[in-house]
């Protein structure tokens, strides 16, 4: 079984554990032990995996961490487990910080059986960073992230290469955040930087204000083209064609007032991509109406996944349906389409309930 398939199997275990694992021990058994195996360690060999690892830290005597993973007799990774019901953002993991400076391991993992957070000492040697350099969500990931996760396999484990990649990942994240900020509204320095390449005169305040909407429109066009390229790769000739400012009639033959906007198409493709983890993409369908756009399984009114309320000028709302037989509708206001990925778990659960 290749690594990608092992992760798919782990993802299925994680989804099942979300419904049935009520304790930390259940999380360890159902997901974490298989995760250790997937990374190439023998979970049942004390030469490779030491449960309840003890390393006295100052006045803290006999404190334990859940697992220490060893390579060639040396502790390579510390692993702390929390229940799958606990959000890692609220988890207390002070043991990892204390242990990190007392053992030879330079890699620490915190997991709740769904999210996997990786820490090292990039900022200061022998002192664990406060923020993870890489996170992996077993219930919401892509192939690029699987490739990153593969670095941590025992057979390929190279701490120096991992830390080099970790440093790069941190800069990539910071750059992505800055690019997203500029996409939302280019600041003066950003406009001046690009303006010097497209405008020959002096970059006065008036020129900056004149160029700002043009540069923002250019950024939007670049993003739109990248989205179109990915749609073409994913769906081939069936991919919708996205044009700037385009509004397409949902049913041209009916001559109705219904229009399907670019944002609705993009949101549909996001929901379809999320649902594709458990269902063929062809089974996820969209039907537009005057007041909202509906997404179903099998184009069936009895199989609602969500509704997109995007017709208001200032507010966008996504209505999510809980899995059948309940099908309770809850509304969520969003500012950016990317926020739909935050609902991935519920979308997958609802789609799966119809299969």
Short mmCIF file of C-alpha atoms in Angstrom, two decimals:
data_model
loop_
_atom_site.label_atom_id
_atom_site.label_comp_id
_atom_site.label_asym_id
_atom_site.label_seq_id
_atom_site.Cartn_x
_atom_site.Cartn_y
_atom_site.Cartn_z
CA UNK A 1 0.00 0.00 0.00
CA UNK A 2 1.49 3.38 -0.99
CA UNK A 3 1.66 6.31 1.41
CA UNK A 4 -1.25 8.18 -0.17
CA UNK A 5 -3.54 5.17 0.29
CA UNK A 6 -2.41 4.77 3.90
CA UNK A 7 -3.46 8.37 4.55
CA UNK A 8 -6.84 7.75 2.91
CA UNK A 9 -7.36 4.82 5.26
CA UNK A 10 -6.36 7.03 8.21
CA UNK A 11 -8.83 9.68 7.04
CA UNK A 12 -11.63 7.09 7.13
CA UNK A 13 -10.56 6.06 10.64
CA UNK A 14 -10.53 9.71 11.73
CA UNK A 15 -14.05 10.35 10.43
CA UNK A 16 -15.30 7.24 12.23
CA UNK A 17 -13.50 8.24 15.43
CA UNK A 18 -15.13 11.69 15.30
CA UNK A 19 -18.45 9.94 15.87
CA UNK A 20 -17.39 7.13 18.23
CA UNK A 21 -14.10 7.91 20.06
CA UNK A 22 -15.05 9.58 23.33
CA UNK A 23 -11.72 9.50 25.17
CA UNK A 24 -8.03 10.10 24.60
CA UNK A 25 -7.34 6.36 24.83
CA UNK A 26 -9.96 5.63 22.18
CA UNK A 27 -8.32 8.25 19.95
CA UNK A 28 -4.92 6.60 20.45
CA UNK A 29 -6.22 3.16 19.54
CA UNK A 30 -8.42 4.12 16.59
CA UNK A 31 -6.24 6.74 14.87
CA UNK A 32 -2.88 7.51 16.49
CA UNK A 33 -1.45 3.99 16.56
CA UNK A 34 -2.37 3.51 12.86
CA UNK A 35 -0.79 6.94 12.17
CA UNK A 36 2.47 5.76 13.77
CA UNK A 37 2.31 2.63 11.60
CA UNK A 38 1.59 4.73 8.49
CA UNK A 39 4.77 6.73 9.15
CA UNK A 40 6.73 3.48 9.02
CA UNK A 41 7.29 2.83 12.72
CA UNK A 42 6.53 -0.52 14.35
CA UNK A 43 3.92 0.55 16.90
CA UNK A 44 4.42 -2.70 18.83
CA UNK A 45 8.20 -2.54 19.16
CA UNK A 46 9.65 -0.78 22.18
CA UNK A 47 12.82 -0.22 20.16
CA UNK A 48 10.85 2.15 17.92
CA UNK A 49 7.79 3.31 19.87
CA UNK A 50 7.91 4.01 23.61
CA UNK A 51 4.48 4.68 25.16
CA UNK A 52 4.16 6.76 28.33
CA UNK A 53 7.67 8.12 27.78
CA UNK A 54 9.24 9.54 30.99
CA UNK A 55 11.94 12.19 31.18
CA UNK A 56 12.30 14.08 34.44
CA UNK A 57 12.11 17.83 33.89
CA UNK A 58 13.37 20.05 36.70
CA UNK A 59 11.02 19.70 39.65
CA UNK A 60 8.50 17.81 37.48
CA UNK A 61 9.39 14.19 38.25
CA UNK A 62 7.84 11.21 36.49
CA UNK A 63 5.80 13.31 34.06
CA UNK A 64 4.89 11.35 30.96
CA UNK A 65 4.40 12.10 27.31
CA UNK A 66 2.23 9.77 25.24
CA UNK A 67 4.81 8.41 22.78
CA UNK A 68 8.47 8.75 21.87
CA UNK A 69 9.37 7.52 18.38
CA UNK A 70 12.91 6.23 17.96
CA UNK A 71 15.16 5.80 14.93
CA UNK A 72 18.39 3.81 15.29
CA UNK A 73 18.01 3.85 19.06
CA UNK A 74 17.71 7.65 19.32
CA UNK A 75 14.57 9.57 20.22
CA UNK A 76 13.54 11.35 17.03
CA UNK A 77 9.94 12.47 17.63
CA UNK A 78 7.85 13.27 20.70
CA UNK A 79 4.12 12.70 20.25
CA UNK A 80 1.35 14.02 22.49
CA UNK A 81 -2.29 12.95 22.03
CA UNK A 82 -5.52 14.74 22.89
CA UNK A 83 -9.09 13.42 22.53
CA UNK A 84 -10.58 13.85 19.06
CA UNK A 85 -13.35 15.90 20.66
CA UNK A 86 -10.82 18.56 21.76
CA UNK A 87 -9.83 21.47 19.52
CA UNK A 88 -6.04 21.65 19.37
CA UNK A 89 -6.18 25.43 19.56
CA UNK A 90 -7.47 25.10 23.13
CA UNK A 91 -5.28 22.12 24.10
CA UNK A 92 -2.72 22.35 26.88
CA UNK A 93 0.54 20.88 25.67
CA UNK A 94 3.07 22.28 28.13
CA UNK A 95 4.64 18.81 28.51
CA UNK A 96 5.89 19.00 24.94
CA UNK A 97 7.56 22.35 25.62
CA UNK A 98 9.21 21.11 28.82
CA UNK A 99 10.37 17.79 27.36
CA UNK A 100 11.69 19.26 24.15
CA UNK A 101 14.73 20.87 25.76
CA UNK A 102 15.67 17.72 27.72
CA UNK A 103 15.74 15.07 24.96
CA UNK A 104 17.58 14.78 21.68
CA UNK A 105 14.44 14.90 19.55
CA UNK A 106 14.02 18.05 17.43
CA UNK A 107 10.53 17.23 16.25
CA UNK A 108 7.31 17.18 18.28
CA UNK A 109 3.81 16.21 17.17
CA UNK A 110 0.51 17.18 18.76
CA UNK A 111 -2.61 15.43 17.47
CA UNK A 112 -6.25 14.87 18.35
CA UNK A 113 -6.77 12.15 15.77
CA UNK A 114 -7.93 14.63 13.19
CA UNK A 115 -5.45 17.50 13.12
CA UNK A 116 -1.72 16.80 13.30
CA UNK A 117 0.51 19.72 14.35
CA UNK A 118 4.29 19.57 13.83
CA UNK A 119 6.68 21.63 15.96
CA UNK A 120 10.45 22.11 15.99
CA UNK A 121 13.04 24.62 17.23
CA UNK A 122 13.38 26.88 14.19
CA UNK A 123 13.42 30.15 16.17
CA UNK A 124 15.76 29.06 18.97
CA UNK A 125 17.77 25.83 19.19
CA UNK A 126 16.55 23.36 21.85
CA UNK A 127 13.47 25.48 22.60
CA UNK A 128 10.25 24.34 20.94
CA UNK A 129 8.52 26.96 18.83
CA UNK A 130 5.14 28.15 20.09
CA UNK A 131 3.50 27.70 16.69
CA UNK A 132 3.50 24.61 14.45
CA UNK A 133 5.43 24.87 11.20
CA UNK A 134 3.09 22.41 9.48
CA UNK A 135 -0.45 21.21 10.15
CA UNK A 136 -2.32 18.34 8.52
CA UNK A 137 -6.07 17.75 8.77
CA UNK A 138 -6.93 14.10 8.13
CA UNK A 139 -10.47 15.09 7.19
CA UNK A 140 -9.54 18.00 4.93
CA UNK A 141 -6.32 17.75 2.91
CA UNK A 142 -4.94 17.81 -0.63
CA UNK A 143 -2.21 15.85 -2.41
CA UNK A 144 0.38 18.58 -1.92
CA UNK A 145 -0.08 18.28 1.84
CA UNK A 146 0.27 14.49 1.59
CA UNK A 147 3.64 15.03 -0.08
CA UNK A 148 4.71 17.25 2.83
CA UNK A 149 3.50 14.67 5.35
CA UNK A 150 5.53 11.97 3.59
CA UNK A 151 8.73 13.73 4.76
CA UNK A 152 8.08 12.40 8.27
CA UNK A 153 8.20 8.72 7.34
CA UNK A 154 10.83 6.74 9.19
CA UNK A 155 12.48 5.46 5.99
CA UNK A 156 12.97 9.01 4.63
CA UNK A 157 13.48 10.81 7.94
CA UNK A 158 16.15 13.52 7.65
CA UNK A 159 15.78 16.15 10.36
CA UNK A 160 17.97 18.73 8.59
CA UNK A 161 15.91 18.50 5.40
CA UNK A 162 12.70 18.64 7.44
CA UNK A 163 13.84 21.79 9.24
CA UNK A 164 14.94 23.40 5.98
CA UNK A 165 11.50 22.67 4.52
CA UNK A 166 9.87 23.90 7.75
CA UNK A 167 11.63 27.24 7.47
CA UNK A 168 10.51 27.56 3.86
CA UNK A 169 6.94 26.65 4.78
CA UNK A 170 6.88 29.38 7.39
CA UNK A 171 7.97 32.00 4.86
CA UNK A 172 5.45 30.68 2.32
CA UNK A 173 2.64 31.05 4.87
CA UNK A 174 3.70 34.60 5.73
CA UNK A 175 3.94 35.52 2.04
CA UNK A 176 0.53 33.99 1.30
CA UNK A 177 -1.03 36.04 4.10
CA UNK A 178 0.51 39.24 2.72
CA UNK A 179 -0.62 38.45 -0.84
CA UNK A 180 -4.15 37.80 0.42
CA UNK A 181 -4.10 41.18 2.17
CA UNK A 182 -3.00 42.93 -1.01
CA UNK A 183 -5.65 41.10 -3.04
CA UNK A 184 -8.30 42.48 -0.70
CA UNK A 185 -7.00 46.03 -1.12
CA UNK A 186 -3.56 46.97 -2.52
CA UNK A 187 -1.79 49.52 -0.31
CA UNK A 188 0.16 52.52 -1.61
CA UNK A 189 3.58 50.82 -1.53
CA UNK A 190 2.22 47.83 -3.46
CA UNK A 191 0.63 50.07 -6.11
CA UNK A 192 3.81 52.14 -6.44
CA UNK A 193 5.94 48.99 -6.85
CA UNK A 194 3.89 47.74 -9.81
CA UNK A 195 3.12 51.24 -11.04
CA UNK A 196 6.80 51.91 -11.76
CA UNK A 197 6.74 49.03 -14.26
CA UNK A 198 3.65 50.21 -16.14
CA UNK A 199 3.70 54.02 -15.74
CA UNK A 200 6.55 56.21 -16.94
CA UNK A 201 5.76 59.41 -15.05
CA UNK A 202 6.20 60.38 -11.41
CA UNK A 203 4.27 58.26 -8.91
CA UNK A 204 2.27 61.06 -7.32
CA UNK A 205 -0.62 60.46 -4.92
CA UNK A 206 -3.08 61.14 -7.73
CA UNK A 207 -1.37 58.60 -10.01
CA UNK A 208 -1.39 55.99 -7.25
CA UNK A 209 -5.14 56.48 -6.77
CA UNK A 210 -5.65 56.22 -10.54
CA UNK A 211 -3.62 52.99 -10.81
CA UNK A 212 -5.04 51.27 -7.71
CA UNK A 213 -8.30 49.96 -9.27
CA UNK A 214 -6.45 48.82 -12.41
CA UNK A 215 -3.88 46.88 -10.38
CA UNK A 216 -6.59 45.34 -8.19
CA UNK A 217 -8.51 44.31 -11.33
CA UNK A 218 -5.32 42.75 -12.71
CA UNK A 219 -4.85 40.78 -9.49
CA UNK A 220 -8.45 39.54 -9.73
CA UNK A 221 -7.82 38.48 -13.33
CA UNK A 222 -4.71 36.51 -12.38
CA UNK A 223 -6.62 34.70 -9.62
CA UNK A 224 -9.55 34.04 -11.96
CA UNK A 225 -7.23 32.59 -14.59
CA UNK A 226 -5.56 30.32 -12.04
CA UNK A 227 -8.98 29.08 -10.88
CA UNK A 228 -9.97 28.42 -14.50
CA UNK A 229 -6.76 26.46 -15.11
CA UNK A 230 -7.47 24.24 -12.09
CA UNK A 231 -11.08 23.73 -13.12
CA UNK A 232 -9.93 22.69 -16.59
CA UNK A 233 -7.43 20.23 -15.12
CA UNK A 234 -10.02 18.77 -12.74
CA UNK A 235 -13.15 18.67 -14.89
CA UNK A 236 -11.80 18.87 -18.45
CA UNK A 237 -14.34 19.87 -21.07
CA UNK A 238 -17.08 19.98 -18.41
CA UNK A 239 -15.40 22.81 -16.50
CA UNK A 240 -17.46 26.01 -16.31
CA UNK A 241 -15.87 28.99 -18.03
CA UNK A 242 -15.37 31.89 -15.65
CA UNK A 243 -15.37 35.37 -17.15
CA UNK A 244 -14.93 38.71 -15.43
CA UNK A 245 -18.25 40.09 -14.27
CA UNK A 246 -20.09 37.27 -16.01
CA UNK A 247 -23.69 36.41 -15.15
CA UNK A 248 -25.18 33.38 -16.83
CA UNK A 249 -28.87 32.52 -17.04
CA UNK A 250 -29.57 29.32 -15.12
CA UNK A 251 -32.14 28.31 -17.72
CA UNK A 252 -31.81 30.45 -20.89
CA UNK A 253 -34.71 28.68 -22.52
CA UNK A 254 -37.07 29.85 -19.81
CA UNK A 255 -36.10 33.51 -20.24
CA UNK A 256 -36.17 33.84 -16.44
CA UNK A 257 -34.64 36.50 -14.24
CA UNK A 258 -32.45 33.88 -12.57
CA UNK A 259 -28.73 34.43 -13.06
CA UNK A 260 -25.86 32.27 -11.84
CA UNK A 261 -22.99 34.52 -10.80
CA UNK A 262 -19.28 33.91 -10.89
CA UNK A 263 -19.19 33.71 -7.07
CA UNK A 264 -21.93 31.07 -7.06
CA UNK A 265 -20.00 28.99 -9.59
CA UNK A 266 -16.80 29.26 -7.55
CA UNK A 267 -18.61 28.36 -4.32
CA UNK A 268 -20.24 25.37 -6.04
CA UNK A 269 -16.83 24.15 -7.23
CA UNK A 270 -15.47 24.46 -3.67
CA UNK A 271 -18.38 22.44 -2.26
CA UNK A 272 -17.98 19.91 -5.07
CA UNK A 273 -14.27 19.55 -4.34
CA UNK A 274 -14.96 18.98 -0.63
CA UNK A 275 -17.71 16.45 -1.37
CA UNK A 276 -15.47 14.57 -3.83
CA UNK A 277 -13.75 12.92 -0.84
CA UNK A 278 -16.77 10.68 -0.42
CA UNK A 279 -18.79 10.98 -3.66
CA UNK A 280 -18.15 11.16 -7.43
CA UNK A 281 -18.12 14.82 -8.50
CA UNK A 282 -20.88 14.18 -11.04
CA UNK A 283 -23.31 13.44 -8.21
CA UNK A 284 -22.89 16.91 -6.68
CA UNK A 285 -25.21 19.25 -8.58
CA UNK A 286 -26.30 22.87 -8.52
CA UNK A 287 -29.72 24.39 -9.17
CA UNK A 288 -30.22 28.16 -9.10
CA UNK A 289 -33.33 30.07 -8.02
CA UNK A 290 -34.18 33.76 -7.69
CA UNK A 291 -33.34 34.08 -4.00
CA UNK A 292 -30.67 31.42 -3.54
CA UNK A 293 -28.59 28.76 -5.27
CA UNK A 294 -29.02 25.15 -4.05
CA UNK A 295 -26.49 22.32 -4.06
CA UNK A 296 -27.80 18.75 -3.94
CA UNK A 297 -26.65 15.17 -4.19
CA UNK A 298 -27.99 13.61 -7.42
CA UNK A 299 -29.97 16.78 -8.26
CA UNK A 300 -32.60 15.61 -5.76
CA UNK A 301 -34.59 18.07 -3.61
CA UNK A 302 -34.60 15.50 -0.83
CA UNK A 303 -30.78 15.50 -0.72
CA UNK A 304 -29.87 19.13 0.10
CA UNK A 305 -26.26 19.89 0.98
CA UNK A 306 -26.29 23.68 1.21
CA UNK A 307 -27.79 26.90 -0.16
CA UNK A 308 -25.87 29.95 -1.30
CA UNK A 309 -27.56 33.26 -0.48
CA UNK A 310 -25.31 35.58 -2.50
CA UNK A 311 -27.86 37.99 -3.97
CA UNK A 312 -27.54 40.66 -1.25
CA UNK A 313 -25.13 43.49 -2.09
CA UNK A 314 -23.12 43.39 1.14
CA UNK A 315 -23.78 40.08 2.90
CA UNK A 316 -23.12 36.52 1.72
CA UNK A 317 -24.73 33.66 3.62
CA UNK A 318 -24.23 29.90 3.33
CA UNK A 319 -26.98 27.63 4.67
CA UNK A 320 -25.76 24.17 5.66
CA UNK A 321 -27.96 21.10 6.09
CA UNK A 322 -27.18 18.51 8.74
CA UNK A 323 -27.03 14.82 7.69
CA UNK A 324 -30.30 12.99 7.15
CA UNK A 325 -32.72 12.20 8.60
CA UNK A 326 -32.45 15.47 10.55
CA UNK A 327 -31.58 17.86 7.66
CA UNK A 328 -31.60 20.91 9.96
CA UNK A 329 -30.67 24.11 8.15
CA UNK A 330 -28.20 26.52 9.78
CA UNK A 331 -27.08 29.82 8.26
CA UNK A 332 -23.55 31.22 8.36
CA UNK A 333 -22.44 34.64 7.15
CA UNK A 334 -19.13 34.63 5.28
CA UNK A 335 -16.89 37.38 3.97
CA UNK A 336 -14.74 35.26 1.68
CA UNK A 337 -15.50 32.11 -0.32
CA UNK A 338 -12.48 30.37 1.20
CA UNK A 339 -14.41 30.25 4.50
CA UNK A 340 -16.52 27.46 2.97
CA UNK A 341 -13.57 25.11 3.53
CA UNK A 342 -14.18 25.60 7.26
CA UNK A 343 -17.49 23.75 6.84
CA UNK A 344 -15.87 20.77 5.12
CA UNK A 345 -16.57 18.29 7.91
CA UNK A 346 -20.31 18.99 7.92
CA UNK A 347 -20.53 19.03 4.11
CA UNK A 348 -18.80 15.64 3.88
CA UNK A 349 -21.02 14.18 6.63
CA UNK A 350 -24.19 15.41 4.93
CA UNK A 351 -23.16 14.15 1.49
CA UNK A 352 -22.17 10.80 2.95
CA UNK A 353 -25.58 10.42 4.61
CA UNK A 354 -27.25 10.42 1.17
CA UNK A 355 -24.98 7.78 -0.37
#
